[in-house]
mmCIF file of C-alpha atoms in Angstrom:
data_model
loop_
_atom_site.group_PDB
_atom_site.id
_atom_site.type_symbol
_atom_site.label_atom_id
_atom_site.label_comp_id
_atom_site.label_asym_id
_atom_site.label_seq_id
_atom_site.Cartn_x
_atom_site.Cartn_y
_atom_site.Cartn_z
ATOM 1 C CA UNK A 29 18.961 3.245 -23.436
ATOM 2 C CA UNK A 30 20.072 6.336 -22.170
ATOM 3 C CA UNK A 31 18.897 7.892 -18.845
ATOM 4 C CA UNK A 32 16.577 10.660 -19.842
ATOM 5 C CA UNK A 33 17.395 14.434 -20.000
ATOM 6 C CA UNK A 34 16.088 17.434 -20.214
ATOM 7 C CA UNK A 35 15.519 18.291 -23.405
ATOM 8 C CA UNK A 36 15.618 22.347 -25.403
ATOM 9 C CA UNK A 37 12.467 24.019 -25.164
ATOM 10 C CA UNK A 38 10.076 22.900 -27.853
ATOM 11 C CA UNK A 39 11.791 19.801 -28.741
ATOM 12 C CA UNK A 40 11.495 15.874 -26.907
ATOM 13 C CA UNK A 41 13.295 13.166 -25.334
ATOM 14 C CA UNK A 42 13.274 9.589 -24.374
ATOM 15 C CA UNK A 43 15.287 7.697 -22.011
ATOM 16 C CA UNK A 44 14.976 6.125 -18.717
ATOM 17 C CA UNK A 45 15.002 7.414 -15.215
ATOM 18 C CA UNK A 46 15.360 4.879 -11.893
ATOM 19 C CA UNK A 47 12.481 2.934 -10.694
ATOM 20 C CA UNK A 48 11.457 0.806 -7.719
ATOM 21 C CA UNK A 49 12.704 -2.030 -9.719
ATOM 22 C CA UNK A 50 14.847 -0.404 -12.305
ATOM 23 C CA UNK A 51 14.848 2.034 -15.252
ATOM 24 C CA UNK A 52 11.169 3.518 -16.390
ATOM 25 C CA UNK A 53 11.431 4.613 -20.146
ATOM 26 C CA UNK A 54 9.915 7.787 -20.595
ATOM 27 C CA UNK A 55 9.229 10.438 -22.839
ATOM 28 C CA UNK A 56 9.157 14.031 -22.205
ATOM 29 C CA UNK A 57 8.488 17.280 -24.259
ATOM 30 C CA UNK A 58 8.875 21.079 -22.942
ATOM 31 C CA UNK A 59 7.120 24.152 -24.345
ATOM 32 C CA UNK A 60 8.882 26.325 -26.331
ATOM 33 C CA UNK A 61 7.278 29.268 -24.135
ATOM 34 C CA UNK A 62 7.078 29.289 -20.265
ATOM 35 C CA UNK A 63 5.855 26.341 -18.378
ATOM 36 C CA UNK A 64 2.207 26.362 -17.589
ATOM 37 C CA UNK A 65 2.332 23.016 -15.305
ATOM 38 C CA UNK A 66 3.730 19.393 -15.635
ATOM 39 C CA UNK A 67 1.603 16.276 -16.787
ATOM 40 C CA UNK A 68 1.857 12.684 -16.477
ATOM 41 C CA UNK A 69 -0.012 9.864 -18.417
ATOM 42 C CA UNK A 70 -0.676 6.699 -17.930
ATOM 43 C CA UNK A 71 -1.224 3.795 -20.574
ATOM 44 C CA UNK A 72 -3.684 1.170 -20.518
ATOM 45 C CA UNK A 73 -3.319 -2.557 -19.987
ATOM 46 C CA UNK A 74 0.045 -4.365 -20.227
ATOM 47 C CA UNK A 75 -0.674 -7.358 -20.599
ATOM 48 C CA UNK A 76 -3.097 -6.504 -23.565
ATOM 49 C CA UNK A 77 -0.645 -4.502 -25.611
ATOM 50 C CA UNK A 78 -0.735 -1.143 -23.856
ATOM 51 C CA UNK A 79 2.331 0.769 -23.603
ATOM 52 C CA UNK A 80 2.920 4.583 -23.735
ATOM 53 C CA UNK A 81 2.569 4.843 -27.709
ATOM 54 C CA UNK A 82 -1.130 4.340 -27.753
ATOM 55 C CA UNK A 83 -3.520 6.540 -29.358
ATOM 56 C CA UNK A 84 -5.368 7.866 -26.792
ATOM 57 C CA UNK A 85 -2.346 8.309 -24.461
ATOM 58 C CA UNK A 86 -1.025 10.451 -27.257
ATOM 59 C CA UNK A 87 -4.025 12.302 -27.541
ATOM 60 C CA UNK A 88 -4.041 13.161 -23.433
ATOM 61 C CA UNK A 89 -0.387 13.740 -23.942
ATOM 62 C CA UNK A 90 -0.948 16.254 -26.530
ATOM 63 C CA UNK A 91 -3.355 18.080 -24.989
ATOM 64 C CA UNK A 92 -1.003 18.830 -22.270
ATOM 65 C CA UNK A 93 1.512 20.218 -24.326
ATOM 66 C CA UNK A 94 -0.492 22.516 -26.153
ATOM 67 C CA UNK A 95 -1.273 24.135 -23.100
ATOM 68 C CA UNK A 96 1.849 24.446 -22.406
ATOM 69 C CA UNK A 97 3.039 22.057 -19.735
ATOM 70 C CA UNK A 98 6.263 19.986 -19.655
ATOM 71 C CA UNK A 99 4.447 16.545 -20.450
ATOM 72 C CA UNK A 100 5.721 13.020 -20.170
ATOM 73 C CA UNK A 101 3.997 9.399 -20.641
ATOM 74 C CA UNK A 102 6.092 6.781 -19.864
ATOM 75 C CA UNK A 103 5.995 2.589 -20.279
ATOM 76 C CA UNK A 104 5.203 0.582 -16.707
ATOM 77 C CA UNK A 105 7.030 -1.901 -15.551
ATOM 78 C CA UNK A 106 7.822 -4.691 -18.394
ATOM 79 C CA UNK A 107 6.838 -2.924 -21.707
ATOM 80 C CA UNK A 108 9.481 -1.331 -23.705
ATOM 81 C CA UNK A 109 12.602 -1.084 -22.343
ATOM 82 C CA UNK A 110 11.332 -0.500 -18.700
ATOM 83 C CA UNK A 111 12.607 -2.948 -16.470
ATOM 84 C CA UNK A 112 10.497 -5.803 -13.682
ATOM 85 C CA UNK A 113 7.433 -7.458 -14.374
ATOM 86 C CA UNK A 114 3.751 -6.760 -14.320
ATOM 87 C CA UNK A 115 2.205 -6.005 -10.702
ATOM 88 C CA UNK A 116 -1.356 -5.866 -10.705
ATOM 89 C CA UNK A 117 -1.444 -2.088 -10.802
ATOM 90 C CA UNK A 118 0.623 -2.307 -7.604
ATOM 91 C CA UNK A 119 3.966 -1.488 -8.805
ATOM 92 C CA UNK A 120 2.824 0.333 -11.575
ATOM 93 C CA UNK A 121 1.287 3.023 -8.772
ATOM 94 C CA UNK A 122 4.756 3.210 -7.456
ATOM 95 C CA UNK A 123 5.859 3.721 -10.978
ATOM 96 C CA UNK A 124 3.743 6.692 -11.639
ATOM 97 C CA UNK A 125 4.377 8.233 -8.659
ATOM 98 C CA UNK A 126 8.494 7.862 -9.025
ATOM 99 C CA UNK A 127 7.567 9.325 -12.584
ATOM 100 C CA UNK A 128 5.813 11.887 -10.877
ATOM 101 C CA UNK A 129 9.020 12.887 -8.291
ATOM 102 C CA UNK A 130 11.272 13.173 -10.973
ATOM 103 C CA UNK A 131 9.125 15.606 -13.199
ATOM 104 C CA UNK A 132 8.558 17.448 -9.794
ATOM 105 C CA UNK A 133 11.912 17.658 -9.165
ATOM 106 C CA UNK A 134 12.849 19.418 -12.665
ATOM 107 C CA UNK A 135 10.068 22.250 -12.484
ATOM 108 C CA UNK A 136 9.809 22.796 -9.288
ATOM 109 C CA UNK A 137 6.303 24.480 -8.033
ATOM 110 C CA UNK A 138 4.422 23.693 -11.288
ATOM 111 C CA UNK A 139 0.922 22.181 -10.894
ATOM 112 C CA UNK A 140 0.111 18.721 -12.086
ATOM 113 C CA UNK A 141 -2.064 17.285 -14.249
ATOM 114 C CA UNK A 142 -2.374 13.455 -13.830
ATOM 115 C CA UNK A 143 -4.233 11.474 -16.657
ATOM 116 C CA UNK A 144 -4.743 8.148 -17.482
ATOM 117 C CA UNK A 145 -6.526 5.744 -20.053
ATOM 118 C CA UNK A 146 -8.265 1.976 -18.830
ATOM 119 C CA UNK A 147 -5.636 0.037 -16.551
ATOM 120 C CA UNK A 148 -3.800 3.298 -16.680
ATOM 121 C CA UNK A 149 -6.493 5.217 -15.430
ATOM 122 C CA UNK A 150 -6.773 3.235 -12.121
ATOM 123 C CA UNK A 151 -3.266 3.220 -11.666
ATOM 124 C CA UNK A 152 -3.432 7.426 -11.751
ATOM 125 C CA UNK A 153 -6.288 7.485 -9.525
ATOM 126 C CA UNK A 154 -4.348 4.965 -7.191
ATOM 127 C CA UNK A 155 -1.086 7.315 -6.912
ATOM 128 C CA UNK A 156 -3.365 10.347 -7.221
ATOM 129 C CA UNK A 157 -3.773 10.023 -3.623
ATOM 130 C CA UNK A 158 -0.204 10.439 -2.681
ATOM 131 C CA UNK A 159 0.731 12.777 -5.741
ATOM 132 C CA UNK A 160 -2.295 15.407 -4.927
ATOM 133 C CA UNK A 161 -2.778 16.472 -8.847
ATOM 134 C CA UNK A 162 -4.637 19.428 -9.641
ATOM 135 C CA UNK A 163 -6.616 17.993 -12.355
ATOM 136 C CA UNK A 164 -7.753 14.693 -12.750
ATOM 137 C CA UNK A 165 -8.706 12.515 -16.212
ATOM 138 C CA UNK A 166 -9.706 9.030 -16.778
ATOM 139 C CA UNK A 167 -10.645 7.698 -19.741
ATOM 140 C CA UNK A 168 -12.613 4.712 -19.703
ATOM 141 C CA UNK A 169 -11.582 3.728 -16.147
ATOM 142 C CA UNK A 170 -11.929 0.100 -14.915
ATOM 143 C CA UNK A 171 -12.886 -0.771 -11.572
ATOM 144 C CA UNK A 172 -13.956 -4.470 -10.688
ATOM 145 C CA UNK A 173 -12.759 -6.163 -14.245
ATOM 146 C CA UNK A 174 -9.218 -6.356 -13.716
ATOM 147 C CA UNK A 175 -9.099 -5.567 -9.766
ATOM 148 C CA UNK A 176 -11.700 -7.551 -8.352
ATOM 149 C CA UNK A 177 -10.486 -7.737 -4.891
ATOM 150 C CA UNK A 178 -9.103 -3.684 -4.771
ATOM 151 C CA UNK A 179 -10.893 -1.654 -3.038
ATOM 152 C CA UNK A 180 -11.461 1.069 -4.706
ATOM 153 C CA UNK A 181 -8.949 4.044 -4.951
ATOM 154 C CA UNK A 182 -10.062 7.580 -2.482
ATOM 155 C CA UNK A 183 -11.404 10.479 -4.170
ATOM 156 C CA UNK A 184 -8.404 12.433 -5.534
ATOM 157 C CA UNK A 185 -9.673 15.937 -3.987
ATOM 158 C CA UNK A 186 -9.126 17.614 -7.300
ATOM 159 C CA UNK A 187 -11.367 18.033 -10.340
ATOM 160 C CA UNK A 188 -11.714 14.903 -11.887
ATOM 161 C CA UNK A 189 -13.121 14.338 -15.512
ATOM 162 C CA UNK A 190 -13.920 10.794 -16.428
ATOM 163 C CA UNK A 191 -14.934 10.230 -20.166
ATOM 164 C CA UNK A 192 -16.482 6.949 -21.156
ATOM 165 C CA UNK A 193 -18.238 5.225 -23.884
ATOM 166 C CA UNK A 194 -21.873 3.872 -23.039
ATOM 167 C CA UNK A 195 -20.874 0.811 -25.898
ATOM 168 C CA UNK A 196 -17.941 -0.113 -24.254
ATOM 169 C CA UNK A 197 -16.809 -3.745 -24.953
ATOM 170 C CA UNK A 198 -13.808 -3.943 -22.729
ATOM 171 C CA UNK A 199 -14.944 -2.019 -19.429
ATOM 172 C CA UNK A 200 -18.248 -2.271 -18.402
ATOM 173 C CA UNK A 201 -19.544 1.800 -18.447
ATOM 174 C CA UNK A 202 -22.915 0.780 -16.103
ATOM 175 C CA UNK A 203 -20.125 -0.479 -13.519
ATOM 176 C CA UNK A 204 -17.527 2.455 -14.063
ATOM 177 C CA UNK A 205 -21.094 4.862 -13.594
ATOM 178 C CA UNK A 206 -22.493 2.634 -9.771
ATOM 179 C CA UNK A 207 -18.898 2.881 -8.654
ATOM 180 C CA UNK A 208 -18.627 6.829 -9.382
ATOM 181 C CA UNK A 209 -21.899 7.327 -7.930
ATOM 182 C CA UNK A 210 -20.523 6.506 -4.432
ATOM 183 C CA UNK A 211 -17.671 9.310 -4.454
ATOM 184 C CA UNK A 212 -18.052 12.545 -2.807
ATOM 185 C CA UNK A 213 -18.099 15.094 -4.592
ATOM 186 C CA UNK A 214 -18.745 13.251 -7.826
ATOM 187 C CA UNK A 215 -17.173 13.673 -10.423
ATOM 188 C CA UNK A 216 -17.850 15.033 -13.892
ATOM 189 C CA UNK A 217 -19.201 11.948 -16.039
ATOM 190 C CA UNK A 218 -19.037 12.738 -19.746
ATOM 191 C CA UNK A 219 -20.617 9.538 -21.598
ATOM 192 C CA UNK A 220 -20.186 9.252 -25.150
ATOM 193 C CA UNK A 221 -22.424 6.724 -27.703
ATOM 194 C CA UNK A 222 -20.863 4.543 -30.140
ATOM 195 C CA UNK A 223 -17.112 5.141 -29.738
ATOM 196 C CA UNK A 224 -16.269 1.612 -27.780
ATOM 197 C CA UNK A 225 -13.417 1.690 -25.686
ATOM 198 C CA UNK A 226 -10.761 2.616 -27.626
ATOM 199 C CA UNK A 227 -12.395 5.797 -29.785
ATOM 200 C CA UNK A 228 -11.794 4.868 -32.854
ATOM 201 C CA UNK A 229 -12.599 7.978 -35.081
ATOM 202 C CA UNK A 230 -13.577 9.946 -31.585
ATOM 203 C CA UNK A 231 -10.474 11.176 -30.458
ATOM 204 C CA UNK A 232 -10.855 14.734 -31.382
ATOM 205 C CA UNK A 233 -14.188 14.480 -28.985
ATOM 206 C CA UNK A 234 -12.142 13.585 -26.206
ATOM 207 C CA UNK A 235 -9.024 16.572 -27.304
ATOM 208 C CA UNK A 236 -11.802 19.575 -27.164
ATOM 209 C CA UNK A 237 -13.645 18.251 -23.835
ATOM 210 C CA UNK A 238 -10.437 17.325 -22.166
ATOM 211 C CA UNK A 239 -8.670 20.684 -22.895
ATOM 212 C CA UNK A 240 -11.946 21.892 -21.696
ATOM 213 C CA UNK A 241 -11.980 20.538 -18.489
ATOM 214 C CA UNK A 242 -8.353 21.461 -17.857
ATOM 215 C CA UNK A 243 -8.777 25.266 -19.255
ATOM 216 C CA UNK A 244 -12.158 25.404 -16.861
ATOM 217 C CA UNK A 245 -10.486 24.271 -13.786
ATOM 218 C CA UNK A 246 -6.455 24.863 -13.894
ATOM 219 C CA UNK A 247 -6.551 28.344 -12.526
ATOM 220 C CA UNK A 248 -3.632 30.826 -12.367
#
């Protein structure tokens, strides 16, 4: 694969850009119009099948571009064509961030938005520290499941939105809800009935209140 450009306004591209432990494939797209901020996704487990084509990745992904900002999601380390091995959400942090870097260094001064879904929305919340975003969203994020011996990640000193289903058969939503209970400030908790943890049918639900959230709190 090709290392990833820059592509016309209005248009895409995939390729890879260095990692910590080799090339991270990526995909970008730019606005047509002026550049309203930069965003970076984050996909969910793995080891379970997630990589950056899932749904609700695309859906966060989306968002971002119809507001405007150059967005990319990329694959962690392993899945796709992006090289090392899985890391325990270690390595993947680094990943995110070094995805992070590079979009920073091709728009220069533009705000970020940082989002992530499951595994991928630990990992955000892990780099979110170092990459101060100025939006925060996690979608369904896990916190003891897959990292029982992590403490947990510092409050990212942004807005943060975290949607998650009360039904949820893969992360427990009573844990994700104790955990977020202990941050200061808290952040906004929008829980959802009956759409499981992978929204099947629900992801127009989490389009309008993500966009929301973003529109509410982005500024100038």
């Amino acid at each position: 694969m090709i290392p990833l450009d820059i592509p016309a306004p209005g248009a895409s591209a995939r390729g890879l850009i260095d990692g910590p432990v080799g090339g991270i494939e990526c995909l970008l797209t730019v606005p047509e119009g002026a550049v309203s901020g930069i965003a970076v996704t984050c996909h969910p487990h793995p080891l379970y099948g997630g990589e950056m084509g899932n749904k609700v990745v695309y859906t966060l992904d989306s968002v971002a571009q119809k507001l405007g900002m150059a967005a990319i999601r990329f694959n962690f380390r392993g899945v796709g064509a992006s090289q090392g091995e899985h890391d325990q959400a270690r390595g993947e942090t680094e990943d995110c961030l070094t995805v992070i870097s590079w979009l920073r260094a091709q728009f220069p001064g533009k705000k970020l938005l940082l989002m992530g879904f499951s595994f991928g929305s630990f990992v955000s919340l892990s780099a979110a520290e170092r990459a101060k975003p100025a939006v925060l969203v996690s979608i369904a994020p896990p916190f003891g499941k897959y990292f029982p011996d992590a403490s947990h990640p510092s409050h990212p000193e942004c807005p943060w939105l975290i949607i998650h289903s009360r039904d949820d058969e893969v992360v427990s939503h009573e844990e994700t809800s104790q955990v977020l209970a202990g941050y200061d400030p808290k952040p906004r908790l929008l829980s959802v009935d009956g759409a499981g943890h992978f929204f099947h049918g629900r992801l127009g639900e989490i389009r309008t209140q993500v966009r929301g959230f973003i529109q509410a709190n982005w500024g100038n």
